[in-house]
Short mmCIF file of C-alpha atoms in Angstrom, two decimals:
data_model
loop_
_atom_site.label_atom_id
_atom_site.label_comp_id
_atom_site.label_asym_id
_atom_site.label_seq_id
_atom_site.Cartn_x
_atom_site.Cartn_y
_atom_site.Cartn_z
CA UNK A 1 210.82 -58.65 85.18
CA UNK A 2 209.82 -55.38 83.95
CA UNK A 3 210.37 -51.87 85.78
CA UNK A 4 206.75 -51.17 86.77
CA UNK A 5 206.27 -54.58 88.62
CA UNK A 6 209.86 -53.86 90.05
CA UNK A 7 208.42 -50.43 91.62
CA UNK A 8 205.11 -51.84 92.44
CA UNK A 9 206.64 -54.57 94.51
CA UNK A 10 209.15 -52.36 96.10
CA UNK A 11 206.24 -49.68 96.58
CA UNK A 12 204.14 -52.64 98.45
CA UNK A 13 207.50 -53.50 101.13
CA UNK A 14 207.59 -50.11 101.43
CA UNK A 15 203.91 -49.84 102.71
CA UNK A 16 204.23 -52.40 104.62
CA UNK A 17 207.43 -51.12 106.73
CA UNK A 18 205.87 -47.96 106.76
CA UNK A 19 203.10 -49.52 108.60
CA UNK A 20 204.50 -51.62 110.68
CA UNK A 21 206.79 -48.85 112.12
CA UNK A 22 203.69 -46.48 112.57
CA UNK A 23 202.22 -49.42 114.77
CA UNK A 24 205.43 -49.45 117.16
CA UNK A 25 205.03 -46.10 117.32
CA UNK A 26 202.11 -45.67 118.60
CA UNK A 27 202.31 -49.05 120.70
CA UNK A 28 205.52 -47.12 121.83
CA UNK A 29 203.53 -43.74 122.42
CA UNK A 30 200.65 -46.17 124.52
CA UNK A 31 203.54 -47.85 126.79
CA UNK A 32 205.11 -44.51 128.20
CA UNK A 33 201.40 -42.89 128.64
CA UNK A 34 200.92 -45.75 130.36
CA UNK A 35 203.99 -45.80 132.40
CA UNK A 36 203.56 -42.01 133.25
CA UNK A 37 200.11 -42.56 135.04
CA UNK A 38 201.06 -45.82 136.71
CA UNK A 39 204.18 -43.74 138.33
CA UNK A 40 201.35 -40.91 139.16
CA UNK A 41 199.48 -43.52 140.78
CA UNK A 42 202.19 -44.91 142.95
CA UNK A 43 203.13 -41.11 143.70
CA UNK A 44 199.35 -40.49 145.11
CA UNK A 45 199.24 -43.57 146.87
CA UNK A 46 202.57 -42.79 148.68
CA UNK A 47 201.27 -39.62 149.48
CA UNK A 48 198.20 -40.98 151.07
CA UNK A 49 200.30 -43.31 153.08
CA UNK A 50 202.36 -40.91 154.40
CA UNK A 51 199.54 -38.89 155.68
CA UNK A 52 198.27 -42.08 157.16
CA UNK A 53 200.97 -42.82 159.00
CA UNK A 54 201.05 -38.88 160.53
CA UNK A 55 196.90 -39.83 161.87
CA UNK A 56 198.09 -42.92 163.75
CA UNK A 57 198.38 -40.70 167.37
CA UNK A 58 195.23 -38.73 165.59
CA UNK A 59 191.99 -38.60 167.40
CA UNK A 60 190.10 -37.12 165.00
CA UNK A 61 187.45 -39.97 163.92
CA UNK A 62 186.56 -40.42 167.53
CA UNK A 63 185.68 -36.27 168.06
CA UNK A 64 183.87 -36.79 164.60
CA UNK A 65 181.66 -39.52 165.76
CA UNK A 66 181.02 -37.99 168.92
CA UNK A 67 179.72 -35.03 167.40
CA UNK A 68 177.80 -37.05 165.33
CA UNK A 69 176.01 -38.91 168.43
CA UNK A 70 175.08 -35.81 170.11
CA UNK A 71 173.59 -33.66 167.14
CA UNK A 72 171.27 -37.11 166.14
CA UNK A 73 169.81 -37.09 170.21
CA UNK A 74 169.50 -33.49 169.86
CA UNK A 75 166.93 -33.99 167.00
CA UNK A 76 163.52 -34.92 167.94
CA UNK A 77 162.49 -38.42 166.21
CA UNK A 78 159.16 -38.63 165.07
CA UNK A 79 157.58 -40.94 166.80
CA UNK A 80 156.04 -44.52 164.95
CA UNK A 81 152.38 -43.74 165.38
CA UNK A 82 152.62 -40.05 164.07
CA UNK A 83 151.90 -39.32 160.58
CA UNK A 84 153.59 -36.67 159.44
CA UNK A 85 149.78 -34.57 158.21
CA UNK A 86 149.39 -33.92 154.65
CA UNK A 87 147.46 -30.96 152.99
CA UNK A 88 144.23 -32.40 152.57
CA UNK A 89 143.10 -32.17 148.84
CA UNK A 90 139.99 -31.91 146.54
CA UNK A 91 139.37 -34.90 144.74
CA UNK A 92 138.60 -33.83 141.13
CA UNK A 93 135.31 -36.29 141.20
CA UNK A 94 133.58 -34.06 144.07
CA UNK A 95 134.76 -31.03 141.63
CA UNK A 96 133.89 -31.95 138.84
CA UNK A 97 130.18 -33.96 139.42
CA UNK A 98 128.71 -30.06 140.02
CA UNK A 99 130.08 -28.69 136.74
CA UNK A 100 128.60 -32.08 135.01
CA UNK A 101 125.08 -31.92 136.42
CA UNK A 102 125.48 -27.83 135.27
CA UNK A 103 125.88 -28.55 131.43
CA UNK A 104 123.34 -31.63 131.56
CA UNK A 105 120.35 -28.87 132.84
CA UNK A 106 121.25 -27.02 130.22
#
């Protein structure tokens, strides 16, 4: 076997380890990005138990809601048979027919 093919062949193993290390790499790279954001996750969600847990004694939904009752009877309901009235407006028809008959006597 001659020299070049020699290189050539050892130039295409070498392309292809180069490649398949570049792939764990970045598979590698993809695992602990992964991992990093999962832990985050857990973190927040351990967080937002413990606050949970601290809101058991808490009556602060009730209050909320009670506040919420009062300020909707304080505010007057329109009734069902009441229309709210709308601006009345020209139609462009009525406007328009005088300008019409205008030009046509002309």
């Amino acid at each position: 076997m001659k020299f070049t093919s020699k290189l050539a062949i050892f130039g295409g193993v070498l392309a292809g380890v180069g490649a398949v290390a570049l792939s764990l790499i970045k598979r590698k790279q993809n695992e602990e990005i992964y991992h990093e954001a999962e832990i985050k996750a857990m973190d927040e969600l351990d967080q937002m138990m413990d606050q949970a847990d601290g809101c058991e004694g808490c009556t602060c939904a009730e209050e909320c809601a009670a506040v919420q009752e009062e300020q909707a009877e304080e505010e007057p309901a329109p009734e069902a048979g009441e229309a709210p009235e709308a601006p009345a407006k020209e139609k462009p028809e009525e406007t328009a027919a005088p300008e019409a008959e205008e030009k046509m006597e002309e």
